[in-house]
mmCIF file of C-alpha atoms in Angstrom:
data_model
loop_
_atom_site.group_PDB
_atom_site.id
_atom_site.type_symbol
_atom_site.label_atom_id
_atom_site.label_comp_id
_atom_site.label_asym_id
_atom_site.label_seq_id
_atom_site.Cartn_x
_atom_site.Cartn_y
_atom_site.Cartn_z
ATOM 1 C CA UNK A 1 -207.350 -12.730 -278.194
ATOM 2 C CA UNK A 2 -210.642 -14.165 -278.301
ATOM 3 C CA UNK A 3 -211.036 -18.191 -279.051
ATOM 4 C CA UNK A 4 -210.908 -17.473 -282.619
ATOM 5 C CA UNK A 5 -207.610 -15.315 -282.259
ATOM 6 C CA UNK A 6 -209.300 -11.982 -282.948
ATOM 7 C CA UNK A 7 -208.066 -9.171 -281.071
ATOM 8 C CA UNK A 8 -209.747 -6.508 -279.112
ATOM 9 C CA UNK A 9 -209.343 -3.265 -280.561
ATOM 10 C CA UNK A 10 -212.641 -0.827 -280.622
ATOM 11 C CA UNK A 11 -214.703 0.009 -278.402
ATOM 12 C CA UNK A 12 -218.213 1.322 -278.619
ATOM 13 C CA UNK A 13 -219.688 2.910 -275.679
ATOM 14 C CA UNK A 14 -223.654 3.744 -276.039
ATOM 15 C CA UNK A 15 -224.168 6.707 -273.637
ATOM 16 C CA UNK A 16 -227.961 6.351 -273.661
ATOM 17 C CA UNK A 17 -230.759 4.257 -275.142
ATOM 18 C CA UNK A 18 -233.244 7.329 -276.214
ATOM 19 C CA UNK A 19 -233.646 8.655 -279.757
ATOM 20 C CA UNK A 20 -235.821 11.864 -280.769
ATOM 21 C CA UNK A 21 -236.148 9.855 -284.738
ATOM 22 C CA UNK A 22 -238.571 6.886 -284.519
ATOM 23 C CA UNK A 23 -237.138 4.871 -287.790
ATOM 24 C CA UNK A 24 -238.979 2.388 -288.695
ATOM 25 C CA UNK A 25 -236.186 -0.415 -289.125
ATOM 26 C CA UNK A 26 -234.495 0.573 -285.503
ATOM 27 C CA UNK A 27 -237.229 1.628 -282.910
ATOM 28 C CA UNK A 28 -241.073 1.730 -284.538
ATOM 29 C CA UNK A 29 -243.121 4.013 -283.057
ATOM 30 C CA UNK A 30 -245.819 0.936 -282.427
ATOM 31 C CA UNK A 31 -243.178 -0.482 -280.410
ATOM 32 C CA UNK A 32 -241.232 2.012 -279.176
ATOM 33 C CA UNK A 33 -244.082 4.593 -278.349
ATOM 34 C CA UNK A 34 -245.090 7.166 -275.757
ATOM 35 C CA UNK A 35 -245.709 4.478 -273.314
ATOM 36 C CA UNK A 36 -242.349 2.614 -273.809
ATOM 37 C CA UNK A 37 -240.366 2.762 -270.832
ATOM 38 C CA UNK A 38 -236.366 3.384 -271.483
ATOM 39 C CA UNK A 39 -233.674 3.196 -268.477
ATOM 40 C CA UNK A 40 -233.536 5.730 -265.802
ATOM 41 C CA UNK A 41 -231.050 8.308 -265.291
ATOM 42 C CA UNK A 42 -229.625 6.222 -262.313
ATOM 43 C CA UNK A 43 -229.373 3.054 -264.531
ATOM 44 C CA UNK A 44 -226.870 5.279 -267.240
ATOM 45 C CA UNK A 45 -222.966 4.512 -266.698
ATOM 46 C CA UNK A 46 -221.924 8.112 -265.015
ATOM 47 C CA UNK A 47 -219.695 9.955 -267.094
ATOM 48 C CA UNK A 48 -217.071 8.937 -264.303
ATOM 49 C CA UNK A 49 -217.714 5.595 -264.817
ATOM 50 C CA UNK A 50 -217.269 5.465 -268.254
ATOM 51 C CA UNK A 51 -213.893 7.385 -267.941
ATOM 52 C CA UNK A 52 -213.042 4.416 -265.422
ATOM 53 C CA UNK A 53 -213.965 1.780 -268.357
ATOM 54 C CA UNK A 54 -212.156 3.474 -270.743
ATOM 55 C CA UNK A 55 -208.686 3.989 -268.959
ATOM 56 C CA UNK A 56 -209.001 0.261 -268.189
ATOM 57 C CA UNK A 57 -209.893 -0.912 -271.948
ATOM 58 C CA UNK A 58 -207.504 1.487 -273.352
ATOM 59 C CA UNK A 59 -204.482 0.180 -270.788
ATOM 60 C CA UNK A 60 -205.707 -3.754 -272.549
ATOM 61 C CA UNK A 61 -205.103 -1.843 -275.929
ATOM 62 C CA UNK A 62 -208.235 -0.555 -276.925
ATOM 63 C CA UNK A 63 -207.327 2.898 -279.385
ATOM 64 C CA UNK A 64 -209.562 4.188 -280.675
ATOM 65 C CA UNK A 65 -213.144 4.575 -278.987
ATOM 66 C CA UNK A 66 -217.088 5.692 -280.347
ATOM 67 C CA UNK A 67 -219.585 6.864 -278.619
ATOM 68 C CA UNK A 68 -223.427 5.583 -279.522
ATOM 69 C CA UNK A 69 -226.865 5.370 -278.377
ATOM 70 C CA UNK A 70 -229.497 5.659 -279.600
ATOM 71 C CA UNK A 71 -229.151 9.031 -280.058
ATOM 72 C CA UNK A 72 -226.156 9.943 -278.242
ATOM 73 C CA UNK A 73 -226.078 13.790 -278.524
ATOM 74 C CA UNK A 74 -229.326 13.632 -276.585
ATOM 75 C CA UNK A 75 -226.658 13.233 -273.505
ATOM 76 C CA UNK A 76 -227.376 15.920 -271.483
ATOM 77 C CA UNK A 77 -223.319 17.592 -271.178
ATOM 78 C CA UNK A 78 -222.146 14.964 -273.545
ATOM 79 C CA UNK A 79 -218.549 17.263 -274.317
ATOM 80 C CA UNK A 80 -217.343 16.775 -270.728
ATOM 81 C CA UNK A 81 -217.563 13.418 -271.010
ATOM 82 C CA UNK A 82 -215.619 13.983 -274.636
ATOM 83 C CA UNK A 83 -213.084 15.862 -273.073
ATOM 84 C CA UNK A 84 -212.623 13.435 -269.983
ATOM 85 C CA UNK A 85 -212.062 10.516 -272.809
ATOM 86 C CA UNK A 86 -209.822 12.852 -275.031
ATOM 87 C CA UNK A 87 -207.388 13.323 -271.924
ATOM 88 C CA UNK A 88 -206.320 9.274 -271.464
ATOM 89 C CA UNK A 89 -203.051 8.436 -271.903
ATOM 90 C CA UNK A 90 -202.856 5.950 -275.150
ATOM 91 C CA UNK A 91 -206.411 6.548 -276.627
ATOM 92 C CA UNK A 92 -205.549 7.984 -280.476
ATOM 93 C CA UNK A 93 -209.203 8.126 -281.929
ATOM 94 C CA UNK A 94 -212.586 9.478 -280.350
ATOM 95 C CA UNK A 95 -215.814 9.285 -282.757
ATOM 96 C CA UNK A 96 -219.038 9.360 -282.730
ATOM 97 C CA UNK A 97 -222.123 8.138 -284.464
ATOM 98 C CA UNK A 98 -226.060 10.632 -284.723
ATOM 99 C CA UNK A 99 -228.924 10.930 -286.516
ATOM 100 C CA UNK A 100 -227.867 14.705 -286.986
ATOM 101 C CA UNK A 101 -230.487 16.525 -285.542
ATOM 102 C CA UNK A 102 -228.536 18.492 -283.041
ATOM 103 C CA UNK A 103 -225.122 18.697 -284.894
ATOM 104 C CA UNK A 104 -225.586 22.596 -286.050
ATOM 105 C CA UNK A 105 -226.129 23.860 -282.166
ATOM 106 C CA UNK A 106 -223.411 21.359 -280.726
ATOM 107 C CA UNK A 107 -220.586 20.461 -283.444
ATOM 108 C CA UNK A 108 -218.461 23.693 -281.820
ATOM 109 C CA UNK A 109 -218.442 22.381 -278.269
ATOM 110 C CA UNK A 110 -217.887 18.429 -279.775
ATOM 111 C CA UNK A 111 -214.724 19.234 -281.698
ATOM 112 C CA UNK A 112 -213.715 21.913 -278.594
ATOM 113 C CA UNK A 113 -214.200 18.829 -276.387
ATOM 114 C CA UNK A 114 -211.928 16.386 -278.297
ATOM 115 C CA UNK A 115 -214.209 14.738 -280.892
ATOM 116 C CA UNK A 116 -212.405 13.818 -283.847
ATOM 117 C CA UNK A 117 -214.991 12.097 -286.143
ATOM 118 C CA UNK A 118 -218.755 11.756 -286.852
ATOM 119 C CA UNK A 119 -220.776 9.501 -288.569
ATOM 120 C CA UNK A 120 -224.052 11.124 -289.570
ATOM 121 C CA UNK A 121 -227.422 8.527 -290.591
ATOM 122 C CA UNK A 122 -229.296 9.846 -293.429
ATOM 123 C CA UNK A 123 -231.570 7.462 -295.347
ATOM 124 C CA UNK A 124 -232.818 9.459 -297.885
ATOM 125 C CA UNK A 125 -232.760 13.365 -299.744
ATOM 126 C CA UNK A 126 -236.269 13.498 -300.410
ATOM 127 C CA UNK A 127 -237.941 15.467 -297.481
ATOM 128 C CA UNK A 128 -241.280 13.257 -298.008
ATOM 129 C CA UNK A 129 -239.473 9.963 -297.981
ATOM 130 C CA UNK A 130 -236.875 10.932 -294.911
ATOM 131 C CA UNK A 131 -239.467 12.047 -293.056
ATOM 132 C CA UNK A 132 -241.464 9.149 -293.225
ATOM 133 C CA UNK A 133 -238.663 6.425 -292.139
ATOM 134 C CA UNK A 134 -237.732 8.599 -289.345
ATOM 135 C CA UNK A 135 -241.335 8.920 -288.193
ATOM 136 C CA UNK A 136 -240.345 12.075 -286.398
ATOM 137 C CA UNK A 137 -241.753 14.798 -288.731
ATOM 138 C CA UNK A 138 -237.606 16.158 -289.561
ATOM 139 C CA UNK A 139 -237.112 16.389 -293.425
ATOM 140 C CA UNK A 140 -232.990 16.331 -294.385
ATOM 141 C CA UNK A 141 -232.402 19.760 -294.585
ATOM 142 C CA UNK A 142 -231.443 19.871 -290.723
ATOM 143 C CA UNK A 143 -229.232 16.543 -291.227
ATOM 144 C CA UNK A 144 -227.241 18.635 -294.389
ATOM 145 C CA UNK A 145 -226.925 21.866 -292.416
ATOM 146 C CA UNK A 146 -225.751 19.532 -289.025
ATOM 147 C CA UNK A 147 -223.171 18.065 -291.521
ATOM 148 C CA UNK A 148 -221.937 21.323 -293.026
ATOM 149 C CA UNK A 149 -221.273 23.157 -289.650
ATOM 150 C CA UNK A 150 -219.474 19.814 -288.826
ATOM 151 C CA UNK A 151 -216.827 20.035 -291.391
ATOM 152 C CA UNK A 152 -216.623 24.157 -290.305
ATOM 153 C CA UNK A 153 -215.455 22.928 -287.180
ATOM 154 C CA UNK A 154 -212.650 20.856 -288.668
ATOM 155 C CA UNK A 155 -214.401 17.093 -287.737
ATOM 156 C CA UNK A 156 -214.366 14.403 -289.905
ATOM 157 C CA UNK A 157 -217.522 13.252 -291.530
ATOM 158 C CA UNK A 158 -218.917 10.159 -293.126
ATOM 159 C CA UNK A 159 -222.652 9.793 -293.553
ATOM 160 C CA UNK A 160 -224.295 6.185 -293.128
ATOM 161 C CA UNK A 161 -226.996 5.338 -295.436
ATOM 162 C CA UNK A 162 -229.314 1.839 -294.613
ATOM 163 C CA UNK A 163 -230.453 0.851 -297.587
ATOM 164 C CA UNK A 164 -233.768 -1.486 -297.527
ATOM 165 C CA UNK A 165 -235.454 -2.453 -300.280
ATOM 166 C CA UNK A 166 -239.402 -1.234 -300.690
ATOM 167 C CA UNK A 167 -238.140 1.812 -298.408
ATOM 168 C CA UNK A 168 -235.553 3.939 -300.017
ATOM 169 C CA UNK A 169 -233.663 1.933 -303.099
ATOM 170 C CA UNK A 170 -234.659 4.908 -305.154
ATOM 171 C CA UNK A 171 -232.301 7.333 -303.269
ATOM 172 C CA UNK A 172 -229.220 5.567 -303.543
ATOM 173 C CA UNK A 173 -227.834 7.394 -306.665
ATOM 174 C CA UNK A 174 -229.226 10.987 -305.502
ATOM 175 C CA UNK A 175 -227.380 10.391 -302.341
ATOM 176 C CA UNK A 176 -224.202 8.936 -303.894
ATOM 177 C CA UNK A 177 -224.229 12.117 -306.404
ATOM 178 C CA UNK A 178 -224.732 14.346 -303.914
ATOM 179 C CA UNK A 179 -221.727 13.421 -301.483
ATOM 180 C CA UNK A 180 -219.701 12.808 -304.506
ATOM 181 C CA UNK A 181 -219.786 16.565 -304.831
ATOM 182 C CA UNK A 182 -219.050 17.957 -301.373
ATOM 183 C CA UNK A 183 -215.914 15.118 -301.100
ATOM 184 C CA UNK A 184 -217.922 13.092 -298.410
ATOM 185 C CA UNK A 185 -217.947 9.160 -298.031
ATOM 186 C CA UNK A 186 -220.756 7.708 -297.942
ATOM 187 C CA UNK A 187 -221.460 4.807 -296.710
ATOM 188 C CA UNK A 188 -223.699 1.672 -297.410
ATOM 189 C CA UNK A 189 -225.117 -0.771 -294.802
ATOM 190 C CA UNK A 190 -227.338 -3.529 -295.822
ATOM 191 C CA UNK A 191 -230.656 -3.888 -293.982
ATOM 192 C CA UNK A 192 -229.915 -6.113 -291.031
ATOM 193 C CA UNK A 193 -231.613 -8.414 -288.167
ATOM 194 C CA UNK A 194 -230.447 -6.161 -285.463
ATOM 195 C CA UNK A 195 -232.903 -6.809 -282.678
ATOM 196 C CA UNK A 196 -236.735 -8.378 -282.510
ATOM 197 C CA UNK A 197 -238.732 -5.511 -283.644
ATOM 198 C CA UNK A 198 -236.901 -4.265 -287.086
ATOM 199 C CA UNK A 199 -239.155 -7.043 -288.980
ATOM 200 C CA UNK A 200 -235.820 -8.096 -291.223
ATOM 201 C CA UNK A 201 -236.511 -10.533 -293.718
ATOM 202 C CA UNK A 202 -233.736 -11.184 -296.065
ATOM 203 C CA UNK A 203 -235.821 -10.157 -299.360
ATOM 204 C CA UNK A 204 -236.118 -6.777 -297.768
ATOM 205 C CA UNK A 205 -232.204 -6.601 -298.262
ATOM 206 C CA UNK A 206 -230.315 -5.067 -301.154
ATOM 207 C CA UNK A 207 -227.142 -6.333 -301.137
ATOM 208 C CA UNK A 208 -224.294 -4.857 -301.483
ATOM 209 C CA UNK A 209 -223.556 -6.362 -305.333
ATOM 210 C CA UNK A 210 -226.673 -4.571 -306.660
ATOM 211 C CA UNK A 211 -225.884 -0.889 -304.705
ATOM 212 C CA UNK A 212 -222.722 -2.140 -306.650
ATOM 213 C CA UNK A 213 -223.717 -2.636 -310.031
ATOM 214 C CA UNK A 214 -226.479 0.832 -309.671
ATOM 215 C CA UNK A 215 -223.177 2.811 -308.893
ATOM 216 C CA UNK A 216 -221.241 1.163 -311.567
ATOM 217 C CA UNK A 217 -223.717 2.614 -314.585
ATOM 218 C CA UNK A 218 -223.019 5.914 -313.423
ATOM 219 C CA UNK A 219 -219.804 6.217 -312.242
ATOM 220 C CA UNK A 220 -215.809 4.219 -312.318
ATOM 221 C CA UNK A 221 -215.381 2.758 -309.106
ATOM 222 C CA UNK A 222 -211.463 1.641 -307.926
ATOM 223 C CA UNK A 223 -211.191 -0.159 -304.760
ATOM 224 C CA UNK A 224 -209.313 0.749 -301.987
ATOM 225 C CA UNK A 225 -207.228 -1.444 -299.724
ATOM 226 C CA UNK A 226 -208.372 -2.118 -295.856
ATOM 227 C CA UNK A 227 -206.482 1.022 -293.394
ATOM 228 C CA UNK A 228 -206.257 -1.900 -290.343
ATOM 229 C CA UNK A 229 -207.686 -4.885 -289.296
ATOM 230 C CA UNK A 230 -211.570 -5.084 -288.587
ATOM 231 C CA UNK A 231 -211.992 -2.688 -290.695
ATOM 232 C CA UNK A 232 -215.898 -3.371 -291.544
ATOM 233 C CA UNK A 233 -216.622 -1.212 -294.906
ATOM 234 C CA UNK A 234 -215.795 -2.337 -297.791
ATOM 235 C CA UNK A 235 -213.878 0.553 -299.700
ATOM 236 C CA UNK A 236 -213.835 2.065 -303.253
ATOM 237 C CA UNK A 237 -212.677 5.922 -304.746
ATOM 238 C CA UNK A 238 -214.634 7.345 -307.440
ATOM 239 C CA UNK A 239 -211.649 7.439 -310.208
ATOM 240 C CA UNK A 240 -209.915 10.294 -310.590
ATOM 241 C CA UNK A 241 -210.875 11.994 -306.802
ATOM 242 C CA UNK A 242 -210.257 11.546 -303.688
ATOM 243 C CA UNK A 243 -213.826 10.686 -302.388
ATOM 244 C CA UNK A 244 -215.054 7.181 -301.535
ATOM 245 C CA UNK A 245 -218.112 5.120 -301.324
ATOM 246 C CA UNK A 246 -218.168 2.408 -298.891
ATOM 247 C CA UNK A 247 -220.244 -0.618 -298.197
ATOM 248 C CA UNK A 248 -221.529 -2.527 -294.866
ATOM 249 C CA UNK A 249 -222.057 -5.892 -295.769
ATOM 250 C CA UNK A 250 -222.997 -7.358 -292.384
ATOM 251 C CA UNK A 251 -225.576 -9.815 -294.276
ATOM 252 C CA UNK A 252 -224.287 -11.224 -297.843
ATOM 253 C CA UNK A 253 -220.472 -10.640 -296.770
ATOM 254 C CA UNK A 254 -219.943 -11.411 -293.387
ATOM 255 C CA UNK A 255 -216.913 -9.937 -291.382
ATOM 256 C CA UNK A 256 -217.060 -11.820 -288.633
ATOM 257 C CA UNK A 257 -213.683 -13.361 -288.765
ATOM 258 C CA UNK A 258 -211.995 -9.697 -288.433
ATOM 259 C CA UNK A 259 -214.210 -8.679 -286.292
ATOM 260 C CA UNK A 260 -212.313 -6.742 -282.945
ATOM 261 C CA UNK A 261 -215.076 -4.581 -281.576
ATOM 262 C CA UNK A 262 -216.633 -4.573 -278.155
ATOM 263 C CA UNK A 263 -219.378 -3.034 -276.813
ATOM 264 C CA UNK A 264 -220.988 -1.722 -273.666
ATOM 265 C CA UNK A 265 -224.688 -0.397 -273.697
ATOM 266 C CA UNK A 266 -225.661 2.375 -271.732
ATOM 267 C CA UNK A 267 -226.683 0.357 -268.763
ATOM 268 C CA UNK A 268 -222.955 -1.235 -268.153
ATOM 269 C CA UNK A 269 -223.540 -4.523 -269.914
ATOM 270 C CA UNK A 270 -220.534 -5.649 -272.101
ATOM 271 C CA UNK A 271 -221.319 -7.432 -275.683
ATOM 272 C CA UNK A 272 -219.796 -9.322 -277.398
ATOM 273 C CA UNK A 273 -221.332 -8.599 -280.976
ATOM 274 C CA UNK A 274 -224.001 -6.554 -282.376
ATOM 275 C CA UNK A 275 -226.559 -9.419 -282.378
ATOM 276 C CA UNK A 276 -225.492 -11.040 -278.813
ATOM 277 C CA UNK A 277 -228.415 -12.592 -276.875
ATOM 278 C CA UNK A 278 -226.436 -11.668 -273.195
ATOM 279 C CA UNK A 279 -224.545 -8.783 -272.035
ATOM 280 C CA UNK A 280 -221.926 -9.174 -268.894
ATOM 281 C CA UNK A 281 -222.947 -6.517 -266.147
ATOM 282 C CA UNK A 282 -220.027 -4.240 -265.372
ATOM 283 C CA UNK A 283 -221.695 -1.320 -263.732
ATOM 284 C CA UNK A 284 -222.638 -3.739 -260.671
ATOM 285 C CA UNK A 285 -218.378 -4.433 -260.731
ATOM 286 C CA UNK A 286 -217.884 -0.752 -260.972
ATOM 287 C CA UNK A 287 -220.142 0.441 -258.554
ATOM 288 C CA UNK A 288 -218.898 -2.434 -255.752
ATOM 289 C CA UNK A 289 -215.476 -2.356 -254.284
ATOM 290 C CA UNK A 290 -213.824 -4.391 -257.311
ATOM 291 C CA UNK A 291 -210.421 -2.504 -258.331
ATOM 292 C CA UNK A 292 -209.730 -1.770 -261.490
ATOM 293 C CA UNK A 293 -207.536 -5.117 -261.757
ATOM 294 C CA UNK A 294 -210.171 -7.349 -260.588
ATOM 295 C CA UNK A 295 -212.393 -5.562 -263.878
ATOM 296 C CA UNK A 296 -209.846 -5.756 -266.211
ATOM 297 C CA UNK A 297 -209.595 -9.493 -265.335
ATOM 298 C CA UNK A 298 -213.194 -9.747 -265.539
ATOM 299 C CA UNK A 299 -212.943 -8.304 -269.794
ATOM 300 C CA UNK A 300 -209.806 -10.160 -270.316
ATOM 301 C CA UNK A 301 -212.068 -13.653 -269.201
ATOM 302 C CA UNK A 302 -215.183 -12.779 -271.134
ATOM 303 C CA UNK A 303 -213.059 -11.797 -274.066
ATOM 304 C CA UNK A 304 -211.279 -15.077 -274.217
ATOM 305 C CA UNK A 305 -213.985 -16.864 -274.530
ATOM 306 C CA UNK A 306 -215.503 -14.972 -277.482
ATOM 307 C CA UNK A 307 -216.800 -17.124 -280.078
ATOM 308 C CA UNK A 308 -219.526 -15.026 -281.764
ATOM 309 C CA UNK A 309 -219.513 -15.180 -285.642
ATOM 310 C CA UNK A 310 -223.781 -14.619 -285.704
ATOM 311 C CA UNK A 311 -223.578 -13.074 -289.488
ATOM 312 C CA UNK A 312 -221.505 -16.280 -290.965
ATOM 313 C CA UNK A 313 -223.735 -18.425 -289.334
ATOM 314 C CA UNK A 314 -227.039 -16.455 -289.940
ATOM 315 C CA UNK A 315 -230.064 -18.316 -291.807
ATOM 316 C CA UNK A 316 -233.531 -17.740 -291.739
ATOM 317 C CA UNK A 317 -234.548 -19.688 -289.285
ATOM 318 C CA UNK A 318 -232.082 -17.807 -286.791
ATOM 319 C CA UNK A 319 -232.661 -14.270 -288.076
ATOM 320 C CA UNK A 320 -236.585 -15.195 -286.856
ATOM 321 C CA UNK A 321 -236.123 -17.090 -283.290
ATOM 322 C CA UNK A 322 -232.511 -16.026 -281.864
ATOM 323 C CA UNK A 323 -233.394 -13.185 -279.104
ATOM 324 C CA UNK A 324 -231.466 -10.461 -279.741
ATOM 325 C CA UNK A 325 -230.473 -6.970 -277.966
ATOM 326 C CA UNK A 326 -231.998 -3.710 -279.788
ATOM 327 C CA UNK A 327 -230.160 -1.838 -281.473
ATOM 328 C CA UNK A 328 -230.982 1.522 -279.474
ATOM 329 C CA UNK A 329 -230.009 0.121 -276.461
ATOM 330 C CA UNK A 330 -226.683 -1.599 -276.928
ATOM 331 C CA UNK A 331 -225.690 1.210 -279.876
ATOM 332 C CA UNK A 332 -224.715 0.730 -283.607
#
């Protein structure tokens, strides 16, 4: 338990801080251009030493695990890393979160490997609109054919929409309709501070009441109660099926008090939450003579002294001066 007696119970691992889409909330091109200088390959956790983090997390309790990145399918033999997480004693639940890009050429070897989930990003339908957040020249017709070859292969799908205001408010009832009618959740997240070069400013945020209230004039929403604790989307059905909208509320409903997730960015450092200032290294513990005791004393110490609840205490002032990670590099 951490000081605010909140277990640990997911992990995220973010397998590398690269991303083919440049979106313009996560990692702008002006920022993150050709000149921008991400980790080297010898800075990357080894796919043996994230096998070594995960048997220790998962023998502290840790189920269910997801792999990030940036854009983690960009991995170069990412399924043998799959298949080495898929064969721990104890671990129920493997997922993984991508922009989509790659999901028609790799979804076989993913589920083959031991995947069991994927969350796909897609901001918008219109191929203009997409293809100007994600700055990358890909319109959505890849994403929808990466999904579709997905479900072929038996995983389960959700798709993640960010919805900021001035960017793509327009699409949120073509997108709902549209996943409405293949049986797909989709999901909401409200436009957060994630990092220092996103340019966040809370009246860029639509909040989860108004994607609310849109939905509402078209179709009857009935909620549906949390599956476990830290559960972070807040759930409804569209009456009368068996399909559901969800919504990330990380700014005007915080969730910090149920929060259980850990992370560990593709470098080795451990975080605490999603907008931590400090990570705790754990690939200099890994790659020293430390056992796997002295490590799992090391999480068990810098877990029970968690305090972080940055979205309940989140104002203004701190969304503009606290330094916080990236989101490409310590993963979504």
């Amino acid at each position: 338990m951490d000081k605010f007696g909140r277990p640990m119970e997911d992990l995220r691992i973010s397998v590398i801080d690269r991303c083919n889409f440049r979106c313009t909330y996560c990692m702008p091109r002006e920022i993150f251009g050709k000149d921008f200088v991400f980790l080297p390959r010898e800075a990357l956790l080894s796919f043996e030493e994230i096998e070594r983090l995960a048997q220790i997390f998962v023998a502290l309790g840790i189920r269910k695990i997801r792999l990030t990145g940036g854009e983690p399918l960009l991995r170069k033999d990412l399924p043998v890393l799959i298949e080495k997480l898929a064969k721990i004693n104890g671990l129920e639940d493997i997922g993984l979160t991508t922009n989509g890009t790659l999901l028609a050429v790799k979804a076989d070897a993913l589920k083959e490997a031991g995947l069991k989930r994927i969350n796909v990003s897609l901001d918008a339908l219109d191929e203009q609109l997409f293809k100007q957040i994600n700055d990358s020249g890909v319109g959505p017709e890849r994403i929808l054919k990466g999904i579709e070859k997905a479900r072929e292969t038996g995983l389960q799908v959700k798709v993640n929409m960010v919805v900021k205001k001035g960017m793509n408010e327009q699409e949120i009832l073509p997108m709902a309709t549209y996943f409405k009618d293949l049986g797909i959740t989709l999901r909401f997240i409200e436009f957060m501070d994630v990092g220092q070069t996103n340019g966040w400013d809370y009246s860029k945020v639509i909040t989860k009441k108004e994607i609310y209230h849109k939905l509402s004039e078209h179709f009857e929403l009935e909620p549906v109660p949390s599956a476990y604790l830290g559960e972070v989307a807040k759930r409804y059905r569209y009456k009368g099926t068996n399909t559901e909208v969800g919504f990330i509320t990380s700014v005007s409903e915080s969730f910090c008090s149920s929060c259980t997730r850990i992370r560990i960015a593709a470098d080795g450092k451990l975080y605490t939450c999603l907008f931590a200032e400090k990570g705790y290294d754990l690939r200099e513990l890994l790659r020293s003579e430390k056992t796997n005791e002295d490590i799992k004393n090391a999480i068990v110490r810098i877990w029970n002294q968690r305090s972080d609840r940055y979205s309940d205490e989140r104002t203004m002032e701190t969304a503009k001066h606290k330094k916080k990670i990236e989101m490409s590099y310590i993963g979504g």
